[in-house]
Short mmCIF file of C-alpha atoms in Angstrom, two decimals:
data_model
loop_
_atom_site.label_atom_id
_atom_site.label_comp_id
_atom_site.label_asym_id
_atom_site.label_seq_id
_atom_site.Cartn_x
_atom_site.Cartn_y
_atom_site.Cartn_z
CA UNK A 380 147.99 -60.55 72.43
CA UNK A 381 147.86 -64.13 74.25
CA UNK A 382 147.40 -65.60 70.80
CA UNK A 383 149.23 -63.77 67.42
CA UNK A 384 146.62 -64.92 65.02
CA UNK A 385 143.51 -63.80 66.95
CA UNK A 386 141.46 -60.61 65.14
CA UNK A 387 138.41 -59.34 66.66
CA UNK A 388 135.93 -58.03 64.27
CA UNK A 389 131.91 -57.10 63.80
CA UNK A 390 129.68 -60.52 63.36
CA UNK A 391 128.59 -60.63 60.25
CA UNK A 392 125.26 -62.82 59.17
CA UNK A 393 127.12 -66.02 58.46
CA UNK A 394 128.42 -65.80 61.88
CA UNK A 395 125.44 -65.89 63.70
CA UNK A 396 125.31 -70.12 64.09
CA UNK A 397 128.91 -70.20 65.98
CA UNK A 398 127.62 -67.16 68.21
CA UNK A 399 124.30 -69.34 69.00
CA UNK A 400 126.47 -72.01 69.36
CA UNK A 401 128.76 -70.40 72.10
CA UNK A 402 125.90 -68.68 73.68
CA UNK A 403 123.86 -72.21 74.18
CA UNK A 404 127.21 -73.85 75.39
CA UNK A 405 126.66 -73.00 78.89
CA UNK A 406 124.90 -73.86 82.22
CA UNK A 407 122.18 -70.66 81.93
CA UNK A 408 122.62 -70.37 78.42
CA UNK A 409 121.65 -74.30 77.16
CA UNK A 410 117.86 -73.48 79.24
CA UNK A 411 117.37 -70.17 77.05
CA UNK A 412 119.28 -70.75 73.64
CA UNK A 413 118.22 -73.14 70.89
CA UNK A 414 121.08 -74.33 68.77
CA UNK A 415 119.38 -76.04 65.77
CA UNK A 416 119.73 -76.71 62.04
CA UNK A 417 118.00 -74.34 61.07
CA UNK A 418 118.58 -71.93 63.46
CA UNK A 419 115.13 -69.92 64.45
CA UNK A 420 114.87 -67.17 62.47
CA UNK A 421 114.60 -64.75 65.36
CA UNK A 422 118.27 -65.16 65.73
CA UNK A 423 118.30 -63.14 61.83
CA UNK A 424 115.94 -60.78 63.07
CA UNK A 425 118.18 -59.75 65.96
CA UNK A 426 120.87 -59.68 64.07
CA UNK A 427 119.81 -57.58 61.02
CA UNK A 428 118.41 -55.05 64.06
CA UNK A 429 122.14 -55.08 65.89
CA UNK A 430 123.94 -54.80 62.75
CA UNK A 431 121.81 -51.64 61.38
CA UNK A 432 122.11 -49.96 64.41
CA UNK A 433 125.38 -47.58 64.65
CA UNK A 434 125.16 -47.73 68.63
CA UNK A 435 125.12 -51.83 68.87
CA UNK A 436 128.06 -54.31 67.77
CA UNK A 437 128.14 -57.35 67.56
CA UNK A 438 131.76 -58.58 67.87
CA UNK A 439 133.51 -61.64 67.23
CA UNK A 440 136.89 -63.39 68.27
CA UNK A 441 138.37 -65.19 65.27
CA UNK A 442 141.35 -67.49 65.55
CA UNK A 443 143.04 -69.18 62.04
CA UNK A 444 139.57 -68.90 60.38
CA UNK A 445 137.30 -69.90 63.19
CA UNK A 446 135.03 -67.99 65.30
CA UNK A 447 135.85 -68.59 69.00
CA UNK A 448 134.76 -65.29 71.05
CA UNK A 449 131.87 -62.99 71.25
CA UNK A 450 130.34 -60.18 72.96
CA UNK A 451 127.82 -57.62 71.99
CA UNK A 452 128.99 -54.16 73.11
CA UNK A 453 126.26 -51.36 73.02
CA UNK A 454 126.34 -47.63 73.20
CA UNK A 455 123.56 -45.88 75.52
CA UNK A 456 123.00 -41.71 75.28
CA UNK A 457 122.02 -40.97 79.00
CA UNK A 458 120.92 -37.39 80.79
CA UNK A 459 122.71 -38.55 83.79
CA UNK A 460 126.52 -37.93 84.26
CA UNK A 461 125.73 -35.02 82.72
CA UNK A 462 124.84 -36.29 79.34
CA UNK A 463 127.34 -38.98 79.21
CA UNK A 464 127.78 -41.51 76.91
CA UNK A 465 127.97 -45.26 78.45
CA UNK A 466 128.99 -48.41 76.77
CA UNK A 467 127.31 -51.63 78.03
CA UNK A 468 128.12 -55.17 77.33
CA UNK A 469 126.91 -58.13 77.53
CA UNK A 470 126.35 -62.25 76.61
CA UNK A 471 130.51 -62.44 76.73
CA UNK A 472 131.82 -66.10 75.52
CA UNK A 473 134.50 -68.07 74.84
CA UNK A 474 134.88 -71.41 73.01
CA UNK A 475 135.12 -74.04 75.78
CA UNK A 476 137.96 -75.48 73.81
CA UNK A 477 139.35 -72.52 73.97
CA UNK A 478 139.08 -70.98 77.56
CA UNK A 479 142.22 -70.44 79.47
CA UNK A 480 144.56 -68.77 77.33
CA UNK A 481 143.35 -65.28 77.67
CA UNK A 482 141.45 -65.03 75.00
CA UNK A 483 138.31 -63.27 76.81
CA UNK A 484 140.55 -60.70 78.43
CA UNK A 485 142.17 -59.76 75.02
CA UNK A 486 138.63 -59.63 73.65
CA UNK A 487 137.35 -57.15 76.65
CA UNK A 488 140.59 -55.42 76.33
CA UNK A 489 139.99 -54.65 72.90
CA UNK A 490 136.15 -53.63 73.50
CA UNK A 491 137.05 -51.33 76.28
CA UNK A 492 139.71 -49.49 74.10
CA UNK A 493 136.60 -49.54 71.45
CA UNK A 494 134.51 -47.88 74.39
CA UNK A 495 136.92 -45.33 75.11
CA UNK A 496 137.61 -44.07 71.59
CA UNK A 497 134.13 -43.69 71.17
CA UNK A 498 133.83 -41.19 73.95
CA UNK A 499 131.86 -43.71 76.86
CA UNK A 500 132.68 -42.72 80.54
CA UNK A 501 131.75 -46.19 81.49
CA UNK A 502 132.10 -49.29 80.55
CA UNK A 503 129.16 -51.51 82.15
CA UNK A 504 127.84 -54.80 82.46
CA UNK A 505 125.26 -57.61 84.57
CA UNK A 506 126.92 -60.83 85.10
CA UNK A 507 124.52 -63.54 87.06
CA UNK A 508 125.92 -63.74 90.93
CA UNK A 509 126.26 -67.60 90.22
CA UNK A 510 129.44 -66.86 87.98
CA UNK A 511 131.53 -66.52 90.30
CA UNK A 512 134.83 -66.98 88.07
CA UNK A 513 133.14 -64.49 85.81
CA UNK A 514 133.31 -61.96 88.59
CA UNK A 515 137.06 -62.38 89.30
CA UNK A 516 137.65 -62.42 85.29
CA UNK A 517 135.78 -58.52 85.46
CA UNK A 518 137.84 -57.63 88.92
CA UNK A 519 141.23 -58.67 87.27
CA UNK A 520 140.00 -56.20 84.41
CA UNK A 521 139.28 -53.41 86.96
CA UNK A 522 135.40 -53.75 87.33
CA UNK A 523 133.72 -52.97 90.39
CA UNK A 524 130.70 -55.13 91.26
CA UNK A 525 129.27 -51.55 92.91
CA UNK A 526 125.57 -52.51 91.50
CA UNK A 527 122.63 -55.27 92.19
CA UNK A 528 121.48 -56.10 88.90
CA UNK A 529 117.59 -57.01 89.01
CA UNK A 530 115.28 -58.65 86.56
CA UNK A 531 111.85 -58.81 86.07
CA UNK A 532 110.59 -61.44 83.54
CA UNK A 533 107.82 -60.80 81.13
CA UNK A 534 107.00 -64.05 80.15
CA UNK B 289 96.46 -44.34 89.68
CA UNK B 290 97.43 -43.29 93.02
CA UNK B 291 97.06 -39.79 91.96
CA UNK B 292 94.54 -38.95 90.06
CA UNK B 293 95.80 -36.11 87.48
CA UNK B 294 98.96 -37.50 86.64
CA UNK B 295 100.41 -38.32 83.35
CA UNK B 296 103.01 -39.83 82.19
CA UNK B 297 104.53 -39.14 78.61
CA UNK B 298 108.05 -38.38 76.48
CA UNK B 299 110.07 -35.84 77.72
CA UNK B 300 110.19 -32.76 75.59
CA UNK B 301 113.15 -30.78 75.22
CA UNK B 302 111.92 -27.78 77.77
CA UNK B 303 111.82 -30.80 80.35
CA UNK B 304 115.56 -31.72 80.49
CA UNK B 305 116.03 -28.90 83.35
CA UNK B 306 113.54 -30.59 85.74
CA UNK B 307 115.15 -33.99 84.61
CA UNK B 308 118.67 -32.60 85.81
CA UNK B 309 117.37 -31.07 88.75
CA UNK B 310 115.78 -34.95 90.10
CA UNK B 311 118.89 -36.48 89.02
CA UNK B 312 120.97 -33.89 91.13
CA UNK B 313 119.07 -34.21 94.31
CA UNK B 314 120.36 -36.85 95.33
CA UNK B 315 122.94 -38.74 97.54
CA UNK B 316 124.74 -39.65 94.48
CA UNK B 317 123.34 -37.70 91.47
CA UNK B 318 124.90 -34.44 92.94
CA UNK B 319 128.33 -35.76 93.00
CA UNK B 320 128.14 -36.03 89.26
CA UNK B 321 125.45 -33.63 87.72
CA UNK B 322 125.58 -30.11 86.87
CA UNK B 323 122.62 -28.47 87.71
CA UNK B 324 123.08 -24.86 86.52
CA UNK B 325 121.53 -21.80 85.07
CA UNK B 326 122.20 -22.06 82.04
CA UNK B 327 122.15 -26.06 81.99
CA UNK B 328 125.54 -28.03 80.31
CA UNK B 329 124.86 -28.15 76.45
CA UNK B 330 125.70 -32.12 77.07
CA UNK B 331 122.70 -32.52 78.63
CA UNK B 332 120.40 -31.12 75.69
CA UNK B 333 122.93 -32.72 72.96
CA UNK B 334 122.36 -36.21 74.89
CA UNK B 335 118.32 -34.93 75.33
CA UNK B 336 118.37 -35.06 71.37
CA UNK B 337 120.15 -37.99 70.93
CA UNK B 338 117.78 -39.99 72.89
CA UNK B 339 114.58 -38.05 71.02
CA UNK B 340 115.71 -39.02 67.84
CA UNK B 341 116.63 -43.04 68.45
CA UNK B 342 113.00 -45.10 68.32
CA UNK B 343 114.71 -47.69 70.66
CA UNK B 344 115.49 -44.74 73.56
CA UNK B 345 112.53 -43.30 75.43
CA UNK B 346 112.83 -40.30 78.57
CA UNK B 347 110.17 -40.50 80.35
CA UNK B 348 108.40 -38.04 82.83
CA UNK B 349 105.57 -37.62 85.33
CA UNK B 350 103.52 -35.05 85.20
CA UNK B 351 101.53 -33.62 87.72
CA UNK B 352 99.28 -30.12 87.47
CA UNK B 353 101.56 -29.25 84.68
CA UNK B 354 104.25 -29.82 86.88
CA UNK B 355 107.33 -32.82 85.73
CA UNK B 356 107.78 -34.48 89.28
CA UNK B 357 109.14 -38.00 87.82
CA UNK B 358 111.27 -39.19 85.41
CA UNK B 359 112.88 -42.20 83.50
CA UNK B 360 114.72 -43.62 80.99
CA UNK B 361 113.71 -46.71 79.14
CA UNK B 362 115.88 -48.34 76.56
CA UNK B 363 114.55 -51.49 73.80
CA UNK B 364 118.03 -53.36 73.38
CA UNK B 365 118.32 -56.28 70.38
CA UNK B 366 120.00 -59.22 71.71
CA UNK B 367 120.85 -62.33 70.53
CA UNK B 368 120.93 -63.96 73.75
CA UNK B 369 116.99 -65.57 74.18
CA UNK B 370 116.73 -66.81 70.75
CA UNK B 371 116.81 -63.20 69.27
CA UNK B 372 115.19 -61.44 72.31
CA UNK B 373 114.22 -57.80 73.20
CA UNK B 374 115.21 -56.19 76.33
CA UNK B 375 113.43 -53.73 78.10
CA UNK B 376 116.34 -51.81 80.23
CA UNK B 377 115.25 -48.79 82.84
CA UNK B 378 117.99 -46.31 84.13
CA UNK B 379 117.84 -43.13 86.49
CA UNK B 380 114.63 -43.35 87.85
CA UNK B 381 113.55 -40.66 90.14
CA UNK B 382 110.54 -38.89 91.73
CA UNK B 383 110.92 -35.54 92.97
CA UNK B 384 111.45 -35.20 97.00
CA UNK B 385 108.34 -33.51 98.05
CA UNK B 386 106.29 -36.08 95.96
CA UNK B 387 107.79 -39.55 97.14
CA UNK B 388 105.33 -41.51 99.31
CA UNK B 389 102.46 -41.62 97.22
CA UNK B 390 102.95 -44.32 94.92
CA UNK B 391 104.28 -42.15 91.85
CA UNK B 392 107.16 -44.06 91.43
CA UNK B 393 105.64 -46.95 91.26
CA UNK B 394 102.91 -46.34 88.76
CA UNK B 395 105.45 -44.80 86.45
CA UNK B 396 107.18 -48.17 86.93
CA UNK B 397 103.99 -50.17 86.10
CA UNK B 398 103.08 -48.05 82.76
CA UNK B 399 107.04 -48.45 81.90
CA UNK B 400 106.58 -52.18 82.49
CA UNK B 401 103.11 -52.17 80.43
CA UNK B 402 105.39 -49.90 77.53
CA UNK B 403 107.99 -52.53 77.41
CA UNK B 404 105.50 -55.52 77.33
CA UNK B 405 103.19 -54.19 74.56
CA UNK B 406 106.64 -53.83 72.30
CA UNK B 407 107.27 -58.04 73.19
CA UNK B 408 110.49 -57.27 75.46
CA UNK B 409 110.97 -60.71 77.78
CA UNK B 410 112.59 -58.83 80.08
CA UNK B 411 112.69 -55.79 81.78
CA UNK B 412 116.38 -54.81 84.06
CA UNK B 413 118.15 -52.57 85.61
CA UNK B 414 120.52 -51.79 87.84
CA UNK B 415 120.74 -50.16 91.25
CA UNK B 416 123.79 -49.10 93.32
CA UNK B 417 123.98 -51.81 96.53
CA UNK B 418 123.75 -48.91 98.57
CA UNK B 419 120.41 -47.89 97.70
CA UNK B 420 118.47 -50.39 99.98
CA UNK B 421 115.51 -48.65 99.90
CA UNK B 422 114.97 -48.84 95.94
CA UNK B 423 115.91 -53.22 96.05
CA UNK B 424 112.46 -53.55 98.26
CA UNK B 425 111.01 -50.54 95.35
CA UNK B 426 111.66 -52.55 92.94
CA UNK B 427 111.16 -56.23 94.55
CA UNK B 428 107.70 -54.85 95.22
CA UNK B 429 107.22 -54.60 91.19
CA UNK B 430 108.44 -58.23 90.90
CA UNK B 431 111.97 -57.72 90.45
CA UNK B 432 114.43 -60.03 91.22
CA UNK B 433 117.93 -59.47 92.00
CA UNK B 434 119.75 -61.86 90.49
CA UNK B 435 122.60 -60.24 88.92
CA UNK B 436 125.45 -58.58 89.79
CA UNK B 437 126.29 -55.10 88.36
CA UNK B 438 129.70 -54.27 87.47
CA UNK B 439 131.52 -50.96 86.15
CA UNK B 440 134.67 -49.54 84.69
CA UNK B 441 135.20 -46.53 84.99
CA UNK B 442 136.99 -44.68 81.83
CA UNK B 443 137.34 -40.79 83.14
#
């Protein structure tokens, strides 16, 4: 590990304000998020629905008491690859203040293991073409940008 | 409805061999799937996973009794959007002798209609870059392609 006292766990209710926080801290993410005392309750919702759900996990970097990471890693039953099991994940942050110091790739690192254990045959994920550095981050951890990701919205 | 007599509806389990054979008969699919006589037992234990999980739905086409379509739509809790759901679409395929006549596309279109009527704000996927055909499918329907699609491969 880049940093000894880091510990990656499952989110847990009370972290769900540093998670908004991290996810609205961020060119795309400040347009979609809304980081606000209270927070909106759909945040809750989401997370009582992740956090029931054996397949979905909510994770968490924490770092001498304070939560500085976070992904959301999934796990999808498909008929395809013969009835292989992939693991998806996605809205990966760091802590501005904390960027740099390999704290991401520790946390992927970590995940993938997590994917692997569970059986998954894939690890994969959607990262906007605009984040670019994001792109070399996945690369250096042996992604292959092999897919166009597409989007239609419904609102 | 381009065709008049088709319907579309949950795969049942005596479906998952005409799902295999779609997904095999292709450029891609038959590199990976099995389709045999008897099928893999993966493919039914994945079949029942999916059956069972209110947030997984395979799809099919059906035409004069016969399945000619097929795909799989997933509901995924986020936190990401203020708490929103995701509509996500995977191994879509019409069967060979039927393509052409706007199948695909109306199974699409009642998928999209599904995923709407649960309040998903989005609807993705992914397609392999190679598959030029499917971006213009799928820009068609509204989709954009504004992601990139990465994977890691654990096997």
């Amino acid at each position: 590990m880049t940093e000894k006292n880091i510990t990656f766990r499952l989110a847990q209710r009370l972290d769900v304000p540093s998670i908004v926080r991290m996810l609205a801290d961020d060119e795309l993410g400040s347009q979609r998020e809304k980081y606000a005392e209270p927070l909106p309750e759909s945040y809750y919702v989401a997370f009582e629905q992740i956090d029931h759900d054996p397949n979905h996990a909510l994770i968490v970097a924490e770092l001498n008491g304070e939560v500085i990471g976070t992904l959301k890693l999934m796990f999808l039953p498909s008929i395809s690859f013969q009835g292989g099991l992939r693991a998806q994940i996605e809205s990966v942050r760091v802590d501005k203040s904390y960027q740099g110091r390999g704290i991401g790739s520790d946390m992927m690192k970590w995940t993938i293991n997590r994917a692997r254990e569970r059986g998954a045959h894939v690890v994969q994920l959607t990262t906007h073409k605009s984040r670019e550095d994001a792109h070399r981050f996945y690369e250096r951890l042996g992604f292959k940008g092999t897919h166009l990701g597409m989007k239609l919205s419904l609102k």
